[in-house]
CSV table of C-alpha atoms and ligand atoms in Angstrom, one decimal:
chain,number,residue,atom,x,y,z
A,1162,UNK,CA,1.8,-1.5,18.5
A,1163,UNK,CA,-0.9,-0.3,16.2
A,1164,UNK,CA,0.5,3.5,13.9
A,1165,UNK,CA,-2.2,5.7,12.7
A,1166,UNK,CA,-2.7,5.6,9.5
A,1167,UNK,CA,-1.7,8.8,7.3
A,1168,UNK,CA,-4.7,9.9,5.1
A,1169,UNK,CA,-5.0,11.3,1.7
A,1170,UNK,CA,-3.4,14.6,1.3
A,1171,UNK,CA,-0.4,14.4,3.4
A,1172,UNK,CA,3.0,14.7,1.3
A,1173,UNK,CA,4.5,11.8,2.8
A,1174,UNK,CA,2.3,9.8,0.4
A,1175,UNK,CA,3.9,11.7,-2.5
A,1176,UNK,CA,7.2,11.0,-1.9
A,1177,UNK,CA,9.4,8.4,-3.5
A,1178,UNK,CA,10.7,6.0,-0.4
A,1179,UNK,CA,14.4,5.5,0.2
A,1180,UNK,CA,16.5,2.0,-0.2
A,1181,UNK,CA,16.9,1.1,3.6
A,1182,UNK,CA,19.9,-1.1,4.4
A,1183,UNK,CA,20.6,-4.2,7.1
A,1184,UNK,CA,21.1,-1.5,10.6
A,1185,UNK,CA,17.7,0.3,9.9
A,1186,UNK,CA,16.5,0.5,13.5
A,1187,UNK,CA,14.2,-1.6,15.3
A,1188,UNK,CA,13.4,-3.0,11.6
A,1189,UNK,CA,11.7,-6.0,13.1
A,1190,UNK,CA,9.6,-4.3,15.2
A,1191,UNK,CA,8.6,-2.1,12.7
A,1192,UNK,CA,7.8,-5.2,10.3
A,1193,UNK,CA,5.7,-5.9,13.2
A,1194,UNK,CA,4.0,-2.8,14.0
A,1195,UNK,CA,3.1,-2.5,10.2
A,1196,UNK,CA,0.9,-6.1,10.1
A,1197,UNK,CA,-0.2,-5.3,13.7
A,1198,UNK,CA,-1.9,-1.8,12.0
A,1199,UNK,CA,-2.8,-3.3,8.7
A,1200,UNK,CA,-5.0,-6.1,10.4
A,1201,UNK,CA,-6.6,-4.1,12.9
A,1202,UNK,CA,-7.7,-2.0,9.8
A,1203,UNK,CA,-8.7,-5.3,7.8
A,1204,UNK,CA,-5.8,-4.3,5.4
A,1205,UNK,CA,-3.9,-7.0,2.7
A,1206,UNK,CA,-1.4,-4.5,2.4
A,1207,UNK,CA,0.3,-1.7,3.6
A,1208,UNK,CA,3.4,0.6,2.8
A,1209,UNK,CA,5.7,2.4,4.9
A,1210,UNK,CA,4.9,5.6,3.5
A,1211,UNK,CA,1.3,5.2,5.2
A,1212,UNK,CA,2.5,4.9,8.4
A,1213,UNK,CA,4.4,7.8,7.7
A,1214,UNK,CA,8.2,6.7,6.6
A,1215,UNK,CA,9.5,7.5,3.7
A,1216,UNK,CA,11.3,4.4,2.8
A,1217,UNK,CA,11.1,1.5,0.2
A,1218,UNK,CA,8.9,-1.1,2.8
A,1219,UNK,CA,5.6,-2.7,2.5
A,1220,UNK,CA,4.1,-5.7,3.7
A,1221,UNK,CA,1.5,-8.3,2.3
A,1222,UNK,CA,-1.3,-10.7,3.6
A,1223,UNK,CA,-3.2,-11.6,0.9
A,1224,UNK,CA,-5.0,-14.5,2.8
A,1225,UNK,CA,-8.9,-13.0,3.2
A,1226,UNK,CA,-8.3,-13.4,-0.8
A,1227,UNK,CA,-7.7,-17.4,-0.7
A,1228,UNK,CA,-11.6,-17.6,-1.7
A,1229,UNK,CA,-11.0,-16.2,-4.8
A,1230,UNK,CA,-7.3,-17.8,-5.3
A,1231,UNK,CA,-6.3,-20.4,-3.4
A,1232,UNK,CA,-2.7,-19.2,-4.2
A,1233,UNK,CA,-3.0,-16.9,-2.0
A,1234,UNK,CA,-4.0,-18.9,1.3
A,1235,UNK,CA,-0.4,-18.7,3.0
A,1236,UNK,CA,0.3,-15.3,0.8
A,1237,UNK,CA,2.2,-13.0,3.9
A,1238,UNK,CA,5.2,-11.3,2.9
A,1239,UNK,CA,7.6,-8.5,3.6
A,1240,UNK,CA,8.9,-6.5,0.8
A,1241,UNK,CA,12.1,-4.1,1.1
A,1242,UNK,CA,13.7,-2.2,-1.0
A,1243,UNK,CA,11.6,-3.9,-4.1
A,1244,UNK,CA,12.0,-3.0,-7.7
A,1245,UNK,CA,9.3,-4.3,-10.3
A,1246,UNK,CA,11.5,-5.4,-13.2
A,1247,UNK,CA,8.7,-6.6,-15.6
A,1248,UNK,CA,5.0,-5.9,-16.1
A,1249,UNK,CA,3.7,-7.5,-18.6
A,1250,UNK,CA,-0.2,-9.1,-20.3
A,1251,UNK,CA,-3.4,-7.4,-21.1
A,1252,UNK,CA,-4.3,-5.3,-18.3
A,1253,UNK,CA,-7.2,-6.0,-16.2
A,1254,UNK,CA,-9.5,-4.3,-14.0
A,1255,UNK,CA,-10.3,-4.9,-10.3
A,1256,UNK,CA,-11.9,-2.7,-7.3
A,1257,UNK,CA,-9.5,-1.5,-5.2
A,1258,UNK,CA,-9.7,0.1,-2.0
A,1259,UNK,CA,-6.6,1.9,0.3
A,1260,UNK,CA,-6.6,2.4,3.6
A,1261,UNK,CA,-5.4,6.1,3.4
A,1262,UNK,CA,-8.5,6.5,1.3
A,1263,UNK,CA,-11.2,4.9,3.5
A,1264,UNK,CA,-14.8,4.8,1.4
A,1265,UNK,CA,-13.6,5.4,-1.6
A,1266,UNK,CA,-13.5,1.8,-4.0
A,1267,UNK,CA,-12.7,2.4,-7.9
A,1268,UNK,CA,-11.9,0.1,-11.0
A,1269,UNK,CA,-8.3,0.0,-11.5
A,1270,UNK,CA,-6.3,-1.2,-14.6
A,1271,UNK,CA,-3.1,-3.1,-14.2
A,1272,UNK,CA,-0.7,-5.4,-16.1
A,1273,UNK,CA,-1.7,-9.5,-14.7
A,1274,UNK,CA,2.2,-10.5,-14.6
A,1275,UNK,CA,5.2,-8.7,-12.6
A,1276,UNK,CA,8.7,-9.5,-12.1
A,1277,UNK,CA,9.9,-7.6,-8.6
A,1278,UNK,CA,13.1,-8.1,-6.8
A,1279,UNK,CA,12.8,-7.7,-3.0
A,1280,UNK,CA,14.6,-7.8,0.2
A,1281,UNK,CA,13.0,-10.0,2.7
A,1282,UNK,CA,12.4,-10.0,6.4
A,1283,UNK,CA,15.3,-11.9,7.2
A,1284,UNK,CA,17.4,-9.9,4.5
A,1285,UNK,CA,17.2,-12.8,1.8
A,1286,UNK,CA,17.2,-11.8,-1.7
A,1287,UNK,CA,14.5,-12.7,-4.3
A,1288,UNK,CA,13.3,-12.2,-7.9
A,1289,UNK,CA,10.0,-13.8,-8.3
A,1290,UNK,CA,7.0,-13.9,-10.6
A,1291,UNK,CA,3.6,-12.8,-9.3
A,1292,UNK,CA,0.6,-13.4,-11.2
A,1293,UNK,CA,-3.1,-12.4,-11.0
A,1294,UNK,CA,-4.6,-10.7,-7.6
A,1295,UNK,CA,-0.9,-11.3,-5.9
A,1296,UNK,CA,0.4,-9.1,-8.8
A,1297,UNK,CA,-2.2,-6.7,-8.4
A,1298,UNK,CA,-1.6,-6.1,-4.5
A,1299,UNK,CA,2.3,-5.7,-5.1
A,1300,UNK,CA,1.6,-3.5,-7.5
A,1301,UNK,CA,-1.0,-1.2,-5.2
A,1302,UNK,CA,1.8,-0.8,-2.3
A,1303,UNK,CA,4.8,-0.8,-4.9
A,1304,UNK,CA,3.0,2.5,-5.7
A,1305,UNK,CA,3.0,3.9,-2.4
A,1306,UNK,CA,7.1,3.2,-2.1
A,1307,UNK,CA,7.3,5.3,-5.5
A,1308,UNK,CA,5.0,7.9,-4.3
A,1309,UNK,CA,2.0,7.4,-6.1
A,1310,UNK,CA,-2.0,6.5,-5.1
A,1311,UNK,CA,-4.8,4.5,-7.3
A,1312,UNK,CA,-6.4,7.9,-7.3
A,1313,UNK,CA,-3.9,9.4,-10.0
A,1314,UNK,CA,-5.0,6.4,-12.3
A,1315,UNK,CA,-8.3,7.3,-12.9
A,1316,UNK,CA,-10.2,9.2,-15.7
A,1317,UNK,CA,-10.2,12.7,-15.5
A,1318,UNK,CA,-13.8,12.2,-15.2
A,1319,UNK,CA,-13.8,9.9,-12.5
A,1320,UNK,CA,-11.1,12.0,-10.4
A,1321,UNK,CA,-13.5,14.9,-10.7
A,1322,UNK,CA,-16.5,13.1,-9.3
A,1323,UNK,CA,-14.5,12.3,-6.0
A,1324,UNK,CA,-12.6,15.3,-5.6
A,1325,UNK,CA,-14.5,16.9,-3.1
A,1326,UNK,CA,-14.4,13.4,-1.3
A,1327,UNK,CA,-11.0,13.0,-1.1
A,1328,UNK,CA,-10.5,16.7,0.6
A,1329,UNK,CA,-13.0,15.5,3.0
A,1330,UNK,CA,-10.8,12.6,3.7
A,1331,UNK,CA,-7.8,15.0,3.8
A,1332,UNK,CA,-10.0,17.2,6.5
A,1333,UNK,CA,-10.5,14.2,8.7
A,1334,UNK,CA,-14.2,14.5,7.6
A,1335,UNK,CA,-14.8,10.3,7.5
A,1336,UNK,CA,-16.2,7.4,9.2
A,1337,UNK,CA,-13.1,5.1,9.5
A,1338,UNK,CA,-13.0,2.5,12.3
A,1339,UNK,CA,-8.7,2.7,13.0
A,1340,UNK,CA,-6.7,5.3,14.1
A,1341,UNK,CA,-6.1,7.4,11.1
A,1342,UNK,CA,-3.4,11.3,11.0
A,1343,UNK,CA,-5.5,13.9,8.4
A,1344,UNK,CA,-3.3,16.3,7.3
A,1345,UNK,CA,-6.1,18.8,6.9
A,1346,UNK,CA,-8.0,18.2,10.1
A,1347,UNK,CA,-7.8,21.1,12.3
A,1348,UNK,CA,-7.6,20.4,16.3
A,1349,UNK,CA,-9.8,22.9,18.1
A,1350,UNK,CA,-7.7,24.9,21.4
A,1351,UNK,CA,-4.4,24.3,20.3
B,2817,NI,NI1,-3.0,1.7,-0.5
């Protein structure tokens, strides 16, 4: 079943999520339900907190990225309850993009090498090294588990330029092709 996707502006996407343990209900089906939305949207990623939970659960298919790194051909992965241990390298920049922010594409800095500790799917536990544009995408929906957008790492400058955009955004006031909830948009007759 495809969620709507919760747009700039709503609180939700503020809030640091929660650990979630082995009973969470319908877990799979929400796993499920999360990769159903994010491909209908043409998403690699997408975090719980976007689909409106406030809990410590993204998931991952890097695979439209095996162009540019063949590492990442097979790249689909769940993530619970992940901590980043280590971030470290020179940072580099890449365009990013979130689908709680459709249009809007900016240069973002991060660190090339992380260290996270996850929960899987099947609740197997693992530390791993990601490098490069894997790295990077952990990194983009780790932020949304710890309440935080690409948005707050621009400029000053640059967050001025697209402030009136993103209220748009929060207002409903964009073109986006999948089901999106603006916290701003007002419904006419109710
Ligand atoms: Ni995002």
């Amino acid at each position: 079943m495809k969620l709507p996707i919760i747009a700039y502006g709503d609180p939700i996407l503020k809030r640091k999520g929660i650990e979630i343990d082995k009973d969470y209900p319908d877990l799979q089906e929400l796993i499920a339900n999360m990769f159903e939305t994010m491909y209908a949207a043409h998403g690699v990623g997408l975090a719980a907190p976007q689909i409106g939970l406030g809990i410590r659960l993204f998931v991952i298919d890097a695979s439209p990225f095996a162009d540019d790194d063949p590492a990442l051909k097979d790249f689909k992965k769940v993530f619970i309850n992940a901590e980043i241990l280590e971030e470290e390298g020179e940072k580099w920049s890449f365009n990013e993009g979130c689908l709680s922010i459709p249009e809007i594409r900016e240069d973002i800095s991060r660190y090339p090498n992380i260290r996270i500790k996850y929960v899987d799917e099947n609740w197997v536990v693992h530390e791993e090294d990601f490098t490069g544009l894997a790295a990077r995408i952990i990194q983009h929906e780790y932020d949304h588990i710890e309440g935080k957008l690409f948005t707050e790492k621009l400029s000053p400058l640059r967050k001025a330029m697209i402030k009136s955009k993103l209220e748009a955004i929060s207002r409903g006031q964009v073109d986006v092709d999948y089901k999106m909830k603006f916290p701003l948009l007002k419904r006419k007759g109710r």
